[in-house]
Short mmCIF file of C-alpha atoms in Angstrom, two decimals:
data_model
loop_
_atom_site.label_atom_id
_atom_site.label_comp_id
_atom_site.label_asym_id
_atom_site.label_seq_id
_atom_site.Cartn_x
_atom_site.Cartn_y
_atom_site.Cartn_z
CA MET B 1 8.92 3.96 -26.46
CA THR B 2 11.28 6.41 -28.06
CA ASN B 3 14.98 6.90 -27.69
CA GLN B 4 15.35 10.48 -26.48
CA TYR B 5 19.07 10.23 -25.85
CA VAL B 6 21.46 10.68 -28.70
CA HIS B 7 25.22 10.82 -28.29
CA GLY B 8 27.66 11.62 -31.00
CA TYR B 9 28.21 8.03 -32.03
CA SER B 10 31.40 6.51 -33.33
CA HIS B 11 31.06 4.31 -36.39
CA ARG B 12 31.29 1.15 -34.29
CA GLU B 13 28.63 2.44 -31.91
CA SER B 14 26.40 3.22 -34.87
CA GLU B 15 26.79 -0.35 -36.09
CA ARG B 16 25.90 -1.70 -32.67
CA LEU B 17 22.82 0.47 -32.56
CA ALA B 18 21.81 -0.69 -36.00
CA ASP B 19 22.27 -4.29 -34.82
CA GLN B 20 20.07 -3.57 -31.84
CA ALA B 21 17.39 -1.96 -33.98
CA ARG B 22 17.42 -5.00 -36.29
CA THR B 23 17.19 -7.40 -33.33
CA LEU B 24 14.28 -5.51 -31.80
CA THR B 25 12.54 -5.11 -35.19
CA GLU B 26 12.84 -8.85 -35.75
CA LEU B 27 11.53 -9.60 -32.24
CA LEU B 28 8.46 -7.38 -32.61
CA HIS B 29 7.64 -7.41 -36.29
CA HIS B 30 8.91 -10.61 -37.93
CA ASP B 31 5.43 -12.13 -37.94
CA THR B 32 3.53 -9.13 -39.28
CA ARG B 33 3.41 -9.73 -43.02
CA TYR B 34 0.42 -8.40 -44.91
CA PRO B 35 -0.16 -9.95 -48.34
CA PRO B 36 0.13 -8.09 -51.65
CA GLY B 37 -2.97 -6.08 -52.47
CA SER B 38 -4.21 -5.96 -48.88
CA ARG B 39 -5.30 -2.60 -47.50
CA VAL B 40 -3.58 -1.73 -44.23
CA LEU B 41 -4.29 1.15 -41.85
CA GLU B 42 -1.48 2.23 -39.57
CA ALA B 43 -3.27 4.19 -36.83
CA GLY B 44 -0.93 6.68 -35.14
CA CYS B 45 2.26 6.47 -37.21
CA GLY B 46 4.11 9.27 -35.39
CA VAL B 47 7.36 10.06 -37.21
CA GLY B 48 7.23 6.78 -39.11
CA ALA B 49 9.56 4.46 -37.20
CA GLN B 50 7.19 1.51 -37.63
CA THR B 51 5.90 2.71 -41.00
CA ALA B 52 9.28 2.00 -42.57
CA ILE B 53 9.25 -1.54 -41.16
CA LEU B 54 5.72 -2.18 -42.46
CA ALA B 55 6.60 -0.75 -45.87
CA LYS B 56 9.66 -2.99 -46.08
CA ASN B 57 8.04 -6.18 -44.75
CA CYS B 58 4.87 -5.85 -46.85
CA PRO B 59 6.02 -4.54 -50.23
CA GLY B 60 2.78 -5.36 -52.06
CA ALA B 61 0.42 -4.05 -49.38
CA LEU B 62 -1.34 -0.69 -49.73
CA ILE B 63 -0.54 1.07 -46.48
CA THR B 64 -2.38 4.13 -45.22
CA SER B 65 -0.64 5.80 -42.28
CA VAL B 66 -2.46 8.42 -40.22
CA ASP B 67 -1.43 10.63 -37.35
CA ILE B 68 -3.11 13.50 -35.55
CA SER B 69 0.04 15.64 -35.71
CA ALA B 70 0.78 17.30 -39.06
CA LYS B 71 4.36 17.87 -37.94
CA SER B 72 4.99 14.20 -37.14
CA LEU B 73 3.26 13.16 -40.34
CA LYS B 74 5.54 15.39 -42.42
CA LYS B 75 8.60 13.78 -40.83
CA ALA B 76 7.17 10.31 -41.39
CA GLU B 77 6.54 11.07 -45.04
CA GLU B 78 10.05 12.47 -45.56
CA ASN B 79 11.48 9.40 -43.81
CA ILE B 80 9.53 6.98 -46.00
CA ARG B 81 10.16 8.86 -49.26
CA SER B 82 13.88 9.13 -48.52
CA GLN B 83 14.01 5.35 -48.17
CA GLY B 84 12.32 4.97 -51.55
CA TYR B 85 9.10 3.24 -50.41
CA THR B 86 6.08 3.93 -52.61
CA ASN B 87 3.48 1.73 -50.92
CA VAL B 88 2.48 4.19 -48.18
CA THR B 89 -0.13 6.97 -48.31
CA PHE B 90 -0.12 9.54 -45.49
CA ARG B 91 -3.13 11.34 -44.16
CA GLN B 92 -3.61 13.62 -41.20
CA ALA B 93 -6.44 12.24 -39.08
CA ASP B 94 -7.68 11.67 -35.56
CA ILE B 95 -8.17 8.02 -34.57
CA PHE B 96 -11.49 9.08 -33.02
CA SER B 97 -12.90 10.49 -36.30
CA LEU B 98 -11.29 8.76 -39.22
CA PRO B 99 -12.08 10.02 -42.75
CA PHE B 100 -12.62 6.56 -44.24
CA ALA B 101 -15.62 4.48 -45.27
CA GLN B 102 -16.50 1.64 -42.93
CA ALA B 103 -14.88 -1.74 -43.71
CA SER B 104 -12.14 -0.06 -45.77
CA PHE B 105 -9.22 -2.10 -44.47
CA ASP B 106 -8.10 -5.72 -44.38
CA HIS B 107 -5.74 -5.02 -41.49
CA ILE B 108 -5.13 -2.37 -38.85
CA PHE B 109 -1.77 -1.87 -37.14
CA VAL B 110 -1.36 0.12 -33.89
CA CYS B 111 2.09 0.28 -32.32
CA PHE B 112 3.17 2.31 -29.25
CA VAL B 113 0.01 4.44 -29.46
CA LEU B 114 -2.44 3.16 -26.82
CA GLU B 115 0.04 3.78 -23.98
CA HIS B 116 -0.48 7.53 -24.54
CA LEU B 117 -4.30 7.56 -24.65
CA PRO B 118 -6.61 8.20 -21.68
CA ASP B 119 -9.20 5.79 -23.10
CA PRO B 120 -7.44 3.10 -25.15
CA ARG B 121 -10.53 0.89 -25.22
CA ARG B 122 -12.59 3.59 -26.90
CA ALA B 123 -9.78 4.07 -29.44
CA LEU B 124 -9.95 0.38 -30.32
CA GLU B 125 -13.76 0.47 -30.46
CA ASN B 126 -13.48 3.37 -32.88
CA LEU B 127 -11.09 1.46 -35.12
CA LEU B 128 -13.22 -1.71 -35.30
CA PRO B 129 -15.80 -0.53 -37.91
CA PHE B 130 -13.06 0.40 -40.39
CA LEU B 131 -11.95 -3.22 -40.54
CA LYS B 132 -13.53 -5.64 -43.00
CA GLU B 133 -15.34 -8.64 -41.56
CA GLY B 134 -12.61 -11.17 -40.74
CA GLY B 135 -9.84 -8.57 -40.95
CA THR B 136 -7.19 -8.34 -38.21
CA ILE B 137 -5.97 -5.74 -35.79
CA THR B 138 -2.39 -5.90 -34.47
CA VAL B 139 -1.50 -3.97 -31.32
CA ILE B 140 2.03 -3.71 -29.90
CA GLU B 141 2.89 -2.07 -26.57
CA GLY B 142 5.68 -2.14 -24.00
CA ASP B 143 5.18 -2.47 -20.23
CA HIS B 144 7.52 -0.57 -17.93
CA GLY B 145 6.48 -2.73 -14.99
CA SER B 146 7.96 -5.71 -16.82
CA ALA B 147 11.48 -4.34 -16.33
CA TYR B 148 13.64 -6.19 -13.82
CA PHE B 149 17.36 -6.58 -13.59
CA HIS B 150 20.49 -7.70 -11.79
CA PRO B 151 21.82 -6.28 -9.59
CA ASP B 152 18.34 -5.48 -8.31
CA ASN B 153 18.05 -1.99 -6.80
CA ALA B 154 15.20 -0.26 -4.99
CA ASP B 155 16.11 3.24 -6.26
CA ALA B 156 16.19 1.98 -9.84
CA ARG B 157 12.73 0.51 -9.36
CA ARG B 158 11.54 3.80 -7.88
CA ALA B 159 12.94 5.75 -10.84
CA ILE B 160 10.98 3.51 -13.23
CA ASP B 161 7.88 3.96 -11.08
CA CYS B 162 8.33 7.74 -11.44
CA LEU B 163 8.32 7.41 -15.22
CA ALA B 164 5.12 5.35 -15.02
CA GLU B 165 3.55 7.89 -12.64
CA LEU B 166 4.39 10.79 -14.98
CA GLN B 167 2.88 8.90 -17.90
CA ARG B 168 -0.24 8.27 -15.79
CA ARG B 169 -0.52 11.97 -14.94
CA GLY B 170 -0.22 12.72 -18.65
CA GLY B 171 -3.27 10.52 -19.28
CA GLY B 172 -1.31 7.47 -20.43
CA ASN B 173 -0.55 4.02 -19.05
CA ALA B 174 3.01 2.66 -18.89
CA LEU B 175 1.77 -0.78 -17.78
CA ILE B 176 -0.52 -1.30 -20.75
CA GLY B 177 1.42 -4.17 -22.34
CA ARG B 178 0.16 -6.81 -19.91
CA GLN B 179 -3.41 -5.51 -20.36
CA LEU B 180 -3.69 -6.01 -24.12
CA TYR B 181 -5.67 -9.24 -23.93
CA PRO B 182 -8.57 -7.87 -21.87
CA LEU B 183 -8.38 -4.51 -23.65
CA VAL B 184 -8.57 -5.78 -27.23
CA SER B 185 -11.18 -8.38 -26.24
CA ALA B 186 -13.37 -5.81 -24.46
CA ALA B 187 -13.25 -3.53 -27.50
CA GLY B 188 -15.14 -6.18 -29.47
CA PHE B 189 -12.43 -8.04 -31.36
CA ARG B 190 -12.55 -11.84 -31.32
CA ASP B 191 -9.97 -14.65 -31.35
CA VAL B 192 -7.54 -12.37 -29.54
CA ARG B 193 -4.09 -13.91 -29.10
CA VAL B 194 -1.33 -12.16 -27.20
CA SER B 195 2.32 -13.11 -27.43
CA PRO B 196 4.91 -11.57 -25.13
CA ARG B 197 8.22 -10.53 -26.68
CA MET B 198 10.86 -10.46 -24.01
CA VAL B 199 14.12 -8.56 -24.40
CA TYR B 200 16.84 -10.27 -22.37
CA ALA B 201 20.23 -8.53 -22.25
CA ASP B 202 23.40 -9.90 -20.65
CA SER B 203 27.01 -9.32 -21.69
CA SER B 204 26.92 -12.20 -24.17
CA ARG B 205 24.58 -9.92 -26.18
CA PRO B 206 26.49 -6.62 -26.25
CA GLU B 207 24.33 -5.03 -28.97
CA LEU B 208 21.27 -5.36 -26.73
CA VAL B 209 23.07 -4.19 -23.60
CA GLU B 210 24.23 -1.03 -25.36
CA GLY B 211 21.31 -0.50 -27.68
CA PHE B 212 18.45 -1.50 -25.42
CA THR B 213 19.48 -1.36 -21.74
CA ASN B 214 21.57 1.80 -22.03
CA LEU B 215 20.44 3.77 -25.04
CA THR B 216 16.75 2.89 -25.12
CA PHE B 217 15.42 2.02 -21.68
CA THR B 218 17.75 3.71 -19.20
CA ALA B 219 18.11 6.77 -21.43
CA MET B 220 14.32 7.04 -21.60
CA VAL B 221 14.02 6.91 -17.80
CA GLU B 222 16.92 9.36 -17.43
CA GLY B 223 15.13 11.74 -19.77
CA VAL B 224 12.34 12.45 -17.27
CA GLY B 225 14.67 13.15 -14.33
CA ARG B 226 14.03 16.86 -14.14
CA GLU B 227 10.28 16.32 -14.31
CA ALA B 228 10.31 13.57 -11.68
CA THR B 229 12.37 15.50 -9.14
CA GLY B 230 10.60 18.76 -10.04
CA HIS B 231 7.22 17.23 -9.18
CA GLY B 232 8.68 15.95 -5.92
CA LEU B 233 8.12 12.31 -6.87
CA ILE B 234 11.64 11.45 -5.75
CA THR B 235 14.69 13.23 -4.31
CA GLU B 236 17.53 14.10 -6.64
CA GLU B 237 19.87 11.84 -4.67
CA ALA B 238 17.59 8.81 -4.94
CA TRP B 239 17.03 9.57 -8.61
CA ASN B 240 20.74 9.71 -9.35
CA ARG B 241 21.33 6.47 -7.46
CA GLY B 242 18.50 4.86 -9.41
CA ILE B 243 19.88 5.92 -12.79
CA ALA B 244 23.38 4.80 -11.82
CA ALA B 245 21.93 1.45 -10.75
CA LEU B 246 20.21 1.06 -14.13
CA TYR B 247 23.48 1.72 -15.96
CA ARG B 248 25.12 -0.72 -13.53
CA THR B 249 22.96 -3.52 -14.98
CA ALA B 250 24.80 -3.02 -18.30
CA GLU B 251 28.16 -4.02 -16.83
CA GLN B 252 29.86 -7.37 -17.40
CA ASP B 253 27.89 -9.23 -14.71
CA GLY B 254 24.61 -7.36 -15.15
CA VAL B 255 21.32 -8.52 -16.65
CA PHE B 256 18.32 -6.56 -17.89
CA CYS B 257 14.85 -7.84 -18.81
CA TYR B 258 11.91 -6.07 -20.45
CA THR B 259 8.82 -7.35 -22.23
CA PHE B 260 6.76 -6.05 -25.13
CA PHE B 261 3.34 -7.50 -25.87
CA LYS B 262 1.80 -8.11 -29.26
CA ALA B 263 -1.92 -8.77 -29.64
CA VAL B 264 -3.75 -9.87 -32.77
CA GLY B 265 -7.55 -9.86 -32.91
CA ARG B 266 -10.16 -10.29 -35.61
CA ARG B 267 -13.34 -8.42 -36.53
CA MET R 1 9.16 -24.44 -7.48
CA THR R 2 6.84 -27.11 -6.16
CA ASN R 3 3.11 -27.32 -6.13
CA GLN R 4 2.25 -27.68 -2.46
CA TYR R 5 -1.47 -27.41 -3.00
CA VAL R 6 -3.42 -30.44 -3.98
CA HIS R 7 -7.20 -30.51 -4.22
CA GLY R 8 -9.33 -33.50 -4.87
CA TYR R 9 -9.43 -33.00 -8.62
CA SER R 10 -12.25 -33.90 -10.91
CA HIS R 11 -11.31 -35.78 -14.07
CA ARG R 12 -11.52 -32.63 -16.18
CA GLU R 13 -9.35 -30.72 -13.72
CA SER R 14 -6.80 -33.52 -13.84
CA GLU R 15 -6.72 -33.26 -17.61
CA ARG R 16 -6.21 -29.52 -17.41
CA LEU R 17 -3.37 -29.98 -14.96
CA ALA R 18 -1.79 -32.57 -17.20
CA ASP R 19 -2.10 -30.10 -20.11
CA GLN R 20 -0.41 -27.44 -18.02
CA ALA R 21 2.39 -29.80 -16.98
CA ARG R 22 2.94 -30.73 -20.64
CA THR R 23 2.97 -27.07 -21.69
CA LEU R 24 5.46 -26.13 -18.98
CA THR R 25 7.59 -29.22 -19.64
CA GLU R 26 7.72 -28.32 -23.31
CA LEU R 27 8.59 -24.70 -22.50
CA LEU R 28 11.46 -25.61 -20.16
CA HIS R 29 12.78 -28.91 -21.46
CA HIS R 30 12.07 -29.27 -25.19
CA ASP R 31 15.64 -28.37 -26.09
CA THR R 32 17.40 -30.60 -23.57
CA ARG R 33 18.08 -33.81 -25.51
CA TYR R 34 21.16 -35.77 -24.56
CA PRO R 35 22.34 -38.24 -27.19
CA PRO R 36 22.35 -42.05 -26.77
CA GLY R 37 25.33 -43.29 -24.82
CA SER R 38 26.05 -39.93 -23.15
CA ARG R 39 26.59 -39.90 -19.40
CA VAL R 40 24.36 -37.38 -17.64
CA LEU R 41 24.47 -36.26 -14.01
CA GLU R 42 21.28 -34.83 -12.56
CA ALA R 43 22.48 -32.93 -9.49
CA GLY R 44 19.70 -32.55 -6.90
CA CYS R 45 16.89 -34.67 -8.32
CA GLY R 46 14.53 -34.25 -5.33
CA VAL R 47 11.52 -36.52 -5.75
CA GLY R 48 12.21 -36.99 -9.44
CA ALA R 49 9.88 -34.54 -11.18
CA GLN R 50 12.57 -33.55 -13.71
CA THR R 51 14.18 -37.00 -13.71
CA ALA R 52 11.12 -38.47 -15.41
CA ILE R 53 11.29 -35.79 -18.12
CA LEU R 54 15.02 -36.41 -18.71
CA ALA R 55 14.47 -40.17 -18.80
CA LYS R 56 11.70 -39.78 -21.36
CA ASN R 57 13.44 -37.18 -23.55
CA CYS R 58 16.81 -38.95 -23.59
CA PRO R 59 15.99 -42.67 -23.83
CA GLY R 60 19.53 -43.70 -24.80
CA ALA R 61 21.37 -41.55 -22.25
CA LEU R 62 22.82 -43.03 -19.04
CA ILE R 63 21.41 -40.79 -16.34
CA THR R 64 22.75 -40.67 -12.79
CA SER R 65 20.49 -38.76 -10.42
CA VAL R 66 21.75 -37.76 -7.00
CA ASP R 67 20.14 -36.07 -4.04
CA ILE R 68 21.28 -35.41 -0.49
CA SER R 69 17.98 -36.66 0.96
CA ALA R 70 17.56 -40.45 1.11
CA LYS R 71 13.83 -39.96 1.53
CA SER R 72 13.46 -37.85 -1.61
CA LEU R 73 15.69 -40.23 -3.52
CA LYS R 74 13.50 -43.19 -2.57
CA LYS R 75 10.42 -41.36 -3.89
CA ALA R 76 12.26 -40.43 -7.07
CA GLU R 77 13.29 -44.02 -7.64
CA GLU R 78 9.77 -45.34 -7.05
CA ASN R 79 8.43 -42.69 -9.40
CA ILE R 80 10.87 -43.57 -12.18
CA ARG R 81 10.52 -47.34 -11.76
CA SER R 82 6.72 -47.12 -11.76
CA GLN R 83 6.90 -45.34 -15.11
CA GLY R 84 9.06 -48.12 -16.50
CA TYR R 85 12.24 -46.12 -17.20
CA THR R 86 15.45 -48.15 -16.96
CA ASN R 87 18.01 -45.51 -17.97
CA VAL R 88 18.38 -43.84 -14.55
CA THR R 89 20.69 -44.81 -11.66
CA PHE R 90 20.05 -43.22 -8.27
CA ARG R 91 22.66 -42.45 -5.68
CA GLN R 92 22.53 -40.57 -2.41
CA ALA R 93 25.17 -37.85 -2.49
CA ASP R 94 25.97 -34.28 -1.53
CA ILE R 95 26.66 -31.90 -4.43
CA PHE R 96 29.62 -30.61 -2.41
CA SER R 97 31.33 -34.03 -2.14
CA LEU R 98 30.29 -36.19 -5.05
CA PRO R 99 31.43 -39.84 -5.12
CA PHE R 100 32.51 -39.81 -8.78
CA ALA R 101 35.80 -39.67 -10.65
CA GLN R 102 36.62 -36.33 -12.25
CA ALA R 103 35.45 -35.88 -15.85
CA SER R 104 32.88 -38.65 -15.47
CA PHE R 105 30.01 -36.93 -17.25
CA ASP R 106 29.22 -35.55 -20.69
CA HIS R 107 26.44 -33.39 -19.31
CA ILE R 108 25.22 -32.07 -15.99
CA PHE R 109 21.63 -30.99 -15.35
CA VAL R 110 20.60 -28.82 -12.37
CA CYS R 111 16.97 -27.76 -12.13
CA PHE R 112 15.29 -25.84 -9.26
CA VAL R 113 18.22 -26.57 -6.94
CA LEU R 114 20.40 -23.45 -6.78
CA GLU R 115 17.52 -21.30 -5.50
CA HIS R 116 17.75 -23.22 -2.20
CA LEU R 117 21.52 -22.99 -1.68
CA PRO R 118 23.34 -20.30 0.35
CA ASP R 119 26.32 -20.43 -2.04
CA PRO R 120 25.12 -21.43 -5.50
CA ARG R 121 28.38 -20.34 -7.12
CA ARG R 122 30.39 -22.74 -4.99
CA ALA R 123 27.92 -25.51 -5.89
CA LEU R 124 28.55 -24.86 -9.60
CA GLU R 125 32.32 -24.68 -9.04
CA ASN R 126 32.12 -28.06 -7.32
CA LEU R 127 30.24 -29.59 -10.25
CA LEU R 128 32.65 -28.34 -12.92
CA PRO R 129 35.44 -30.95 -12.45
CA PHE R 130 32.99 -33.83 -12.91
CA LEU R 131 32.25 -32.66 -16.43
CA LYS R 132 34.39 -33.84 -19.36
CA GLU R 133 36.27 -31.16 -21.28
CA GLY R 134 33.70 -29.68 -23.68
CA GLY R 135 30.73 -31.12 -21.80
CA THR R 136 27.73 -28.96 -20.93
CA ILE R 137 25.94 -27.86 -17.80
CA THR R 138 22.26 -26.91 -17.97
CA VAL R 139 20.78 -24.86 -15.14
CA ILE R 140 17.08 -23.98 -14.87
CA GLU R 141 15.61 -21.64 -12.24
CA GLY R 142 12.52 -19.51 -11.74
CA ASP R 143 12.54 -15.89 -10.55
CA HIS R 144 9.73 -14.74 -8.27
CA GLY R 145 10.55 -11.10 -9.01
CA SER R 146 9.61 -11.76 -12.63
CA ALA R 147 5.95 -12.17 -11.68
CA TYR R 148 3.64 -9.36 -12.72
CA PHE R 149 -0.03 -9.36 -13.51
CA HIS R 150 -3.26 -7.56 -14.31
CA PRO R 151 -4.99 -6.21 -12.36
CA ASP R 152 -1.81 -5.03 -10.67
CA ASN R 153 -2.07 -4.98 -6.87
CA ALA R 154 0.32 -3.72 -4.19
CA ASP R 155 -0.73 -6.33 -1.59
CA ALA R 156 -0.19 -9.13 -4.09
CA ARG R 157 3.31 -7.80 -4.79
CA ARG R 158 3.98 -7.62 -1.05
CA ALA R 159 2.82 -11.21 -0.57
CA ILE R 160 5.28 -12.35 -3.25
CA ASP R 161 8.00 -10.27 -1.60
CA CYS R 162 7.27 -12.10 1.68
CA LEU R 163 7.83 -15.44 -0.04
CA ALA R 164 11.15 -14.17 -1.40
CA GLU R 165 12.14 -12.84 2.02
CA LEU R 166 11.36 -16.17 3.70
CA GLN R 167 13.42 -17.98 1.06
CA ARG R 168 16.26 -15.53 1.72
CA ARG R 169 16.07 -16.14 5.47
CA GLY R 170 16.22 -19.86 4.73
CA GLY R 171 19.50 -19.31 2.88
CA GLY R 172 18.02 -19.35 -0.61
CA ASN R 173 17.40 -16.82 -3.37
CA ALA R 174 14.00 -16.45 -5.03
CA LEU R 175 15.38 -14.00 -7.61
CA ILE R 176 18.10 -16.31 -8.87
CA GLY R 177 16.70 -16.82 -12.38
CA ARG R 178 17.85 -13.44 -13.69
CA GLN R 179 21.30 -14.03 -12.18
CA LEU R 180 22.13 -17.25 -14.00
CA TYR R 181 24.37 -15.66 -16.62
CA PRO R 182 26.82 -14.03 -14.18
CA LEU R 183 26.55 -16.99 -11.78
CA VAL R 184 27.34 -19.75 -14.27
CA SER R 185 30.04 -17.59 -15.90
CA ALA R 186 31.70 -16.77 -12.59
CA ALA R 187 31.80 -20.46 -11.65
CA GLY R 188 34.17 -21.04 -14.56
CA PHE R 189 31.94 -22.30 -17.35
CA ARG R 190 32.41 -20.78 -20.80
CA ASP R 191 30.14 -19.95 -23.74
CA VAL R 192 27.26 -19.39 -21.32
CA ARG R 193 23.94 -18.71 -23.05
CA VAL R 194 20.80 -17.90 -21.13
CA SER R 195 17.33 -18.09 -22.59
CA PRO R 196 14.32 -16.81 -20.68
CA ARG R 197 11.17 -18.94 -20.79
CA MET R 198 8.19 -16.77 -20.08
CA VAL R 199 4.86 -18.16 -18.94
CA TYR R 200 2.04 -15.90 -20.12
CA ALA R 201 -1.47 -16.77 -18.97
CA ASP R 202 -4.69 -15.06 -20.06
CA SER R 203 -8.15 -16.57 -20.41
CA SER R 204 -7.44 -17.73 -23.97
CA ARG R 205 -5.08 -20.25 -22.31
CA PRO R 206 -7.27 -21.78 -19.57
CA GLU R 207 -4.92 -24.69 -18.84
CA LEU R 208 -2.16 -22.23 -17.87
CA VAL R 209 -4.49 -19.99 -15.87
CA GLU R 210 -5.67 -22.92 -13.80
CA GLY R 211 -2.51 -25.00 -13.78
CA PHE R 212 0.08 -22.27 -13.44
CA THR R 213 -1.46 -19.04 -12.09
CA ASN R 214 -3.77 -20.73 -9.58
CA LEU R 215 -2.42 -24.16 -8.75
CA THR R 216 1.30 -23.54 -9.07
CA PHE R 217 2.24 -19.93 -8.39
CA THR R 218 -0.58 -18.54 -6.25
CA ALA R 219 -0.90 -21.80 -4.31
CA MET R 220 2.84 -21.70 -3.60
CA VAL R 221 2.60 -18.14 -2.25
CA GLU R 222 -0.52 -19.03 -0.29
CA GLY R 223 1.35 -21.94 1.28
CA VAL R 224 3.68 -19.65 3.26
CA GLY R 225 0.90 -17.44 4.67
CA ARG R 226 1.17 -18.65 8.24
CA GLU R 227 4.94 -18.26 8.21
CA ALA R 228 4.82 -14.77 6.65
CA THR R 229 2.24 -13.41 9.10
CA GLY R 230 3.82 -15.33 11.99
CA HIS R 231 7.17 -13.64 11.36
CA GLY R 232 5.40 -10.29 11.21
CA LEU R 233 6.41 -9.68 7.60
CA ILE R 234 2.85 -8.65 6.74
CA THR R 235 -0.51 -8.32 8.49
CA GLU R 236 -3.06 -11.05 8.03
CA GLU R 237 -5.44 -8.59 6.36
CA ALA R 238 -2.87 -7.44 3.79
CA TRP R 239 -1.86 -11.05 3.19
CA ASN R 240 -5.45 -12.12 2.54
CA ARG R 241 -5.99 -9.18 0.20
CA GLY R 242 -2.78 -10.08 -1.64
CA ILE R 243 -3.75 -13.71 -2.11
CA ALA R 244 -7.25 -12.70 -3.25
CA ALA R 245 -5.65 -10.30 -5.74
CA LEU R 246 -3.45 -13.08 -7.12
CA TYR R 247 -6.50 -15.33 -7.64
CA ARG R 248 -8.24 -12.30 -9.21
CA THR R 249 -5.62 -12.33 -12.01
CA ALA R 250 -7.03 -15.73 -13.06
CA GLU R 251 -10.44 -14.31 -13.88
CA GLN R 252 -11.74 -13.68 -17.39
CA ASP R 253 -10.01 -10.30 -17.83
CA GLY R 254 -6.88 -11.13 -15.83
CA VAL R 255 -3.32 -11.76 -17.01
CA PHE R 256 -0.39 -13.39 -15.24
CA CYS R 257 3.29 -13.40 -16.29
CA TYR R 258 6.25 -15.33 -14.87
CA THR R 259 9.66 -16.17 -16.29
CA PHE R 260 11.98 -19.14 -15.89
CA PHE R 261 15.59 -18.92 -17.01
CA LYS R 262 17.63 -21.67 -18.63
CA ALA R 263 21.41 -21.40 -18.86
CA VAL R 264 23.74 -23.67 -20.78
CA GLY R 265 27.51 -23.45 -20.29
CA ARG R 266 30.49 -25.55 -21.30
CA ARG R 267 33.58 -26.81 -19.50
#
C-alpha cells in the first residue's frame, strides 16, 4: 500500500502525518526485532520504506535488501544512506532467481510484495531454501476487503471493489491479507502464526483519520479513478459519490476500519 | 450475539467450547474490572451470560442487573445463584424508566443490548443520569458487517446481509459495533474511547474455529434461514450455498475474521 497522494503540507499537517506513520510503523513492526549478527533478507524492498524501519529496529543485524527494479533500488539506497544507516546491503535481484547460497539467512522479511504477484505461493516456495533450518519468514500484507466504515455506503464499497478488481487484472490480489495463513503454510513453512493488525480511526484519533483514512486509504482508492471509470467498472457519478462517501467517514462522527495481517513461519 | 445452536457435545467438544468461551471472555472483558465497593448497573442482562463474568471479575463490586423480561431475569438469577455468586442483585426494569435515584451508580455496563433497540442513542441518554459525575459507561457490541473470510464467497456474504436485514426489520442494527464512538459521544458521554476486539480464526486456533466460526457465528446465521427464505430475501439454493461456504471457512485452509467493539465513556 503506497500513498500516491501528496498535497503541499503545512507544518502541522506534516507533524500529523509523521504521527500517523509512527503509529502505523509501531502497529506493524514493533515485534520484528532481529538480533545483532543475524543475517536478514528483505525480499522486494521497493523504494525502501520498510528497509529504513528494519535498519532502525535491528541495528546489529546484517540486512540484505533486494528488488527486481534497479530504479527502485537506487531510491531505496539513497533513502537509507541519507538516514545514515550502514547495516543494509542492496542488490538487484529477482525473488524467483536469487543470487545467494542456500541457507544464507537467519530471517526473511517480505512486506507489501505478495499482493502484486500472480503466484505468491511460488514466491514463498522460492524463498524457503535461502532460510537456515529454524530460521523465520515474516510476511505482512493489507486486505482491502477488510475496510468497513460509518456511515456505510454502497458506492464507497463499490469503489473499493474496483480497486481490488484492477489489482486482480494486474495479476495481484488485494484480499491477500486474510489468506496469509494458508498461503505461508502451503509454501512449506511450519509453526505459522498470523496476527491481524487492525487500524481503527475515529475522531478521538485525528492523526489516524487524517493520515490513514484520508491520505493513505481514500487517496489510494481515489488514485485509480480514471482507470476504474475508463475500464467501465463503474460510472463516473457512482465513483465520485463513493470517494465522497469515503472522505465522509473522516468527519467528526465517522469511523474507518482496516486490517493488516502479519504472518511468521519457520523453516 | 447468542449461540442458538446446541448439539449433543462430546466431552472433548465441550472442552473446546469452554476454551473458546474463555478466549472470547478474555478478549472482550479482561479490562473491565470494577473496584470493591463500587456500584455497578448492568443494563439489559438477558439470561445472565455477561453477569456471571462481571460477578467473577469484580468480586467486591455491588452489581445490580436489570432486564425488561421477567423470564430472562429468572434464568439469569438461577444461573448466578447456581455458580455461588452473592454480589449481584436482580431487578425487573425497563432501561427507559429505571427505578433508581439519579447518580446511583459508579459504573454502567451494557453488552449486546443496543443492537436490538430501535433508538440506541435514546437508551444511552436515559442511562446517563443514573451515573455519578465521573463514572463510566462500558458498551460492547458486535458488527456483522465486520465478518470476512477465506475462501471469500458472494452467497456467504449475502446470507450475512440477510441476517442484518432481518435484524433491521426487527428494529435493531447488526452493524452497530462500528458506530459506538459517534453513538456514545452523541448521547452526552465524554472522553469516549473505542477499542476494537478482533476475532481471528485459522486452523492454528482450533478452539476458535469450532467455537466461534462454526458454533457461534455460522450457527447464528444458519438459525435465520427459514425466516430469510420465507421473506424472499434470498433463494433457498443461494442460502444453502452461503451457509456451506461459511462452514467451508472452518476447514484446514480457511480463515474467519469478526470484530467486536468496546466503548468506554464518562459522565
